[in-house]
Amino acid sequence: MARRFPVYAKEINGIEKVELEVFQTNTAAIAFYGKAGFRREGVRIRARRIDAVFDDLLLMGRKI
């Protein structure tokens, strides 16, 4: 789906770029999105706090 959706979005809606956010601890998702053509574009430092642990948010994008 991660590979087909961007193509569909461009054909139907004229969308030229798809963006997503994923927590840096979610390494499986980051690897999956990377294989689907998404590239790292930035990081939100300490975007989430659970108990006393902070997690950074990775920003990724893919031009269609």
Tab-separated table of N, CA and C in Angstrom:
chain	number	residue	atom	x	y	z
A	1	MET	N	0.821	-1.189	0.000
A	1	MET	CA	0.000	0.000	0.000
A	1	MET	C	0.862	1.248	0.000
A	2	ALA	N	1.953	1.249	0.748
A	2	ALA	CA	2.810	2.435	0.820
A	2	ALA	C	3.387	2.782	-0.543
A	3	ARG	N	3.524	1.812	-1.411
A	3	ARG	CA	4.053	2.078	-2.751
A	3	ARG	C	2.961	2.476	-3.732
A	4	ARG	N	1.785	1.890	-3.595
A	4	ARG	CA	0.705	2.155	-4.544
A	4	ARG	C	-0.058	3.429	-4.233
A	5	PHE	N	-0.228	3.758	-2.962
A	5	PHE	CA	-1.033	4.925	-2.600
A	5	PHE	C	-0.508	6.218	-3.210
A	6	PRO	N	0.800	6.505	-3.148
A	6	PRO	CA	1.271	7.762	-3.743
A	6	PRO	C	0.957	7.876	-5.230
A	7	VAL	N	1.069	6.794	-5.974
A	7	VAL	CA	0.758	6.822	-7.400
A	7	VAL	C	-0.723	7.103	-7.596
A	8	TYR	N	-1.562	6.446	-6.825
A	8	TYR	CA	-3.006	6.679	-6.881
A	8	TYR	C	-3.330	8.128	-6.538
A	9	ALA	N	-2.691	8.655	-5.496
A	9	ALA	CA	-2.953	10.030	-5.057
A	9	ALA	C	-2.616	11.026	-6.159
A	10	LYS	N	-1.540	10.791	-6.875
A	10	LYS	CA	-1.152	11.696	-7.956
A	10	LYS	C	-2.134	11.613	-9.116
A	11	GLU	N	-2.497	10.403	-9.493
A	11	GLU	CA	-3.395	10.220	-10.632
A	11	GLU	C	-4.776	10.799	-10.366
A	12	ILE	N	-5.300	10.590	-9.184
A	12	ILE	CA	-6.662	11.016	-8.879
A	12	ILE	C	-6.731	12.472	-8.428
A	13	ASN	N	-5.802	12.903	-7.586
A	13	ASN	CA	-5.905	14.220	-6.959
A	13	ASN	C	-4.813	15.203	-7.351
A	14	GLY	N	-3.864	14.806	-8.160
A	14	GLY	CA	-2.787	15.704	-8.551
A	14	GLY	C	-1.786	15.974	-7.440
A	15	ILE	N	-1.745	15.128	-6.439
A	15	ILE	CA	-0.819	15.296	-5.319
A	15	ILE	C	0.592	14.993	-5.808
A	16	GLU	N	1.561	15.828	-5.413
A	16	GLU	CA	2.930	15.653	-5.878
A	16	GLU	C	3.878	15.148	-4.801
A	17	LYS	N	3.459	15.194	-3.535
A	17	LYS	CA	4.326	14.748	-2.454
A	17	LYS	C	3.477	14.188	-1.321
A	18	VAL	N	3.972	13.091	-0.728
A	18	VAL	CA	3.322	12.486	0.429
A	18	VAL	C	4.285	12.606	1.598
A	19	GLU	N	3.781	13.039	2.752
A	19	GLU	CA	4.601	13.198	3.948
A	19	GLU	C	4.044	12.339	5.069
A	20	LEU	N	4.935	11.942	5.980
A	20	LEU	CA	4.492	11.175	7.137
A	20	LEU	C	5.392	11.471	8.321
A	21	GLU	N	4.916	11.106	9.487
A	21	GLU	CA	5.679	11.235	10.728
A	21	GLU	C	5.689	9.877	11.414
A	22	VAL	N	6.853	9.505	11.953
A	22	VAL	CA	6.990	8.222	12.640
A	22	VAL	C	7.980	8.405	13.786
A	23	PHE	N	7.704	7.781	14.918
A	23	PHE	CA	8.632	7.893	16.044
A	23	PHE	C	9.906	7.118	15.747
A	24	GLN	N	11.042	7.695	16.130
A	24	GLN	CA	12.334	7.092	15.801
A	24	GLN	C	12.549	5.729	16.441
A	25	THR	N	11.805	5.413	17.460
A	25	THR	CA	11.924	4.088	18.065
A	25	THR	C	11.226	3.009	17.231
A	26	ASN	N	10.434	3.417	16.271
A	26	ASN	CA	9.703	2.474	15.417
A	26	ASN	C	10.568	2.120	14.196
A	27	THR	N	11.633	1.397	14.447
A	27	THR	CA	12.607	1.106	13.395
A	27	THR	C	12.037	0.236	12.274
A	28	ALA	N	11.108	-0.637	12.585
A	28	ALA	CA	10.500	-1.475	11.543
A	28	ALA	C	9.732	-0.608	10.546
A	29	ALA	N	8.970	0.355	11.041
A	29	ALA	CA	8.211	1.242	10.159
A	29	ALA	C	9.147	2.116	9.333
A	30	ILE	N	10.214	2.605	9.947
A	30	ILE	CA	11.179	3.442	9.229
A	30	ILE	C	11.805	2.653	8.081
A	31	ALA	N	12.164	1.416	8.330
A	31	ALA	CA	12.733	0.565	7.276
A	31	ALA	C	11.711	0.324	6.166
A	32	PHE	N	10.469	0.065	6.545
A	32	PHE	CA	9.403	-0.168	5.567
A	32	PHE	C	9.197	1.062	4.685
A	33	TYR	N	9.075	2.237	5.311
A	33	TYR	CA	8.872	3.467	4.542
A	33	TYR	C	10.073	3.767	3.651
A	34	GLY	N	11.275	3.497	4.139
A	34	GLY	CA	12.471	3.698	3.326
A	34	GLY	C	12.444	2.841	2.070
A	35	LYS	N	12.028	1.597	2.198
A	35	LYS	CA	11.926	0.701	1.041
A	35	LYS	C	10.837	1.153	0.077
A	36	ALA	N	9.855	1.872	0.595
A	36	ALA	CA	8.760	2.376	-0.239
A	36	ALA	C	9.109	3.711	-0.895
A	37	GLY	N	10.334	4.193	-0.683
A	37	GLY	CA	10.770	5.411	-1.362
A	37	GLY	C	10.734	6.677	-0.534
A	38	PHE	N	10.354	6.581	0.734
A	38	PHE	CA	10.323	7.762	1.591
A	38	PHE	C	11.728	8.070	2.094
A	39	ARG	N	12.052	9.363	2.212
A	39	ARG	CA	13.354	9.809	2.688
A	39	ARG	C	13.185	10.690	3.917
A	40	ARG	N	14.189	10.656	4.770
A	40	ARG	CA	14.169	11.481	5.984
A	40	ARG	C	14.297	12.956	5.616
A	41	GLU	N	13.430	13.779	6.221
A	41	GLU	CA	13.447	15.206	5.933
A	41	GLU	C	13.671	16.056	7.172
A	42	GLY	N	13.532	15.480	8.333
A	42	GLY	CA	13.734	16.250	9.551
A	42	GLY	C	13.371	15.455	10.783
A	43	VAL	N	13.614	16.086	11.931
A	43	VAL	CA	13.341	15.440	13.212
A	43	VAL	C	12.751	16.467	14.167
A	44	ARG	N	11.710	16.084	14.866
A	44	ARG	CA	11.186	16.882	15.978
A	44	ARG	C	11.758	16.270	17.252
A	45	ILE	N	12.651	16.986	17.866
A	45	ILE	CA	13.339	16.486	19.051
A	45	ILE	C	12.373	16.461	20.241
A	46	ARG	N	12.392	15.357	20.974
A	46	ARG	CA	11.584	15.188	22.185
A	46	ARG	C	10.102	15.504	21.932
A	47	ALA	N	9.564	14.937	20.886
A	47	ALA	CA	8.187	15.222	20.479
A	47	ALA	C	7.146	14.552	21.361
A	48	ARG	N	7.536	13.480	22.020
A	48	ARG	CA	6.580	12.746	22.851
A	48	ARG	C	7.271	12.342	24.151
A	49	ARG	N	6.495	12.370	25.216
A	49	ARG	CA	7.015	11.931	26.510
A	49	ARG	C	6.053	10.922	27.107
A	50	ILE	N	6.571	9.749	27.406
A	50	ILE	CA	5.801	8.731	28.113
A	50	ILE	C	6.570	8.429	29.382
A	51	ASP	N	5.912	8.673	30.503
A	51	ASP	CA	6.569	8.618	31.808
A	51	ASP	C	7.748	9.588	31.770
A	52	ALA	N	8.950	9.126	31.951
A	52	ALA	CA	10.108	10.025	31.939
A	52	ALA	C	10.953	9.847	30.679
A	53	VAL	N	10.411	9.162	29.676
A	53	VAL	CA	11.180	8.867	28.467
A	53	VAL	C	10.656	9.698	27.296
A	54	PHE	N	11.568	10.420	26.656
A	54	PHE	CA	11.220	11.224	25.491
A	54	PHE	C	11.534	10.453	24.213
A	55	ASP	N	10.774	10.730	23.172
A	55	ASP	CA	10.960	10.078	21.881
A	55	ASP	C	10.940	11.152	20.797
A	56	ASP	N	11.874	11.056	19.857
A	56	ASP	CA	11.918	11.992	18.741
A	56	ASP	C	10.982	11.520	17.631
A	57	LEU	N	10.480	12.466	16.864
A	57	LEU	CA	9.572	12.185	15.762
A	57	LEU	C	10.317	12.428	14.455
A	58	LEU	N	10.372	11.432	13.610
A	58	LEU	CA	11.058	11.530	12.328
A	58	LEU	C	10.057	11.962	11.264
A	59	LEU	N	10.429	12.964	10.480
A	59	LEU	CA	9.600	13.444	9.380
A	59	LEU	C	10.144	12.849	8.089
A	60	MET	N	9.274	12.248	7.303
A	60	MET	CA	9.690	11.609	6.054
A	60	MET	C	8.782	12.072	4.922
A	61	GLY	N	9.307	12.053	3.709
A	61	GLY	CA	8.519	12.454	2.562
A	61	GLY	C	8.925	11.696	1.318
A	62	ARG	N	8.011	11.695	0.358
A	62	ARG	CA	8.277	11.055	-0.932
A	62	ARG	C	7.616	11.868	-2.027
A	63	LYS	N	8.420	12.332	-2.981
A	63	LYS	CA	7.868	12.998	-4.150
A	63	LYS	C	7.331	11.931	-5.087
A	64	ILE	N	6.235	12.257	-5.735
A	64	ILE	CA	5.592	11.284	-6.616
A	64	ILE	C	5.935	11.608	-8.058
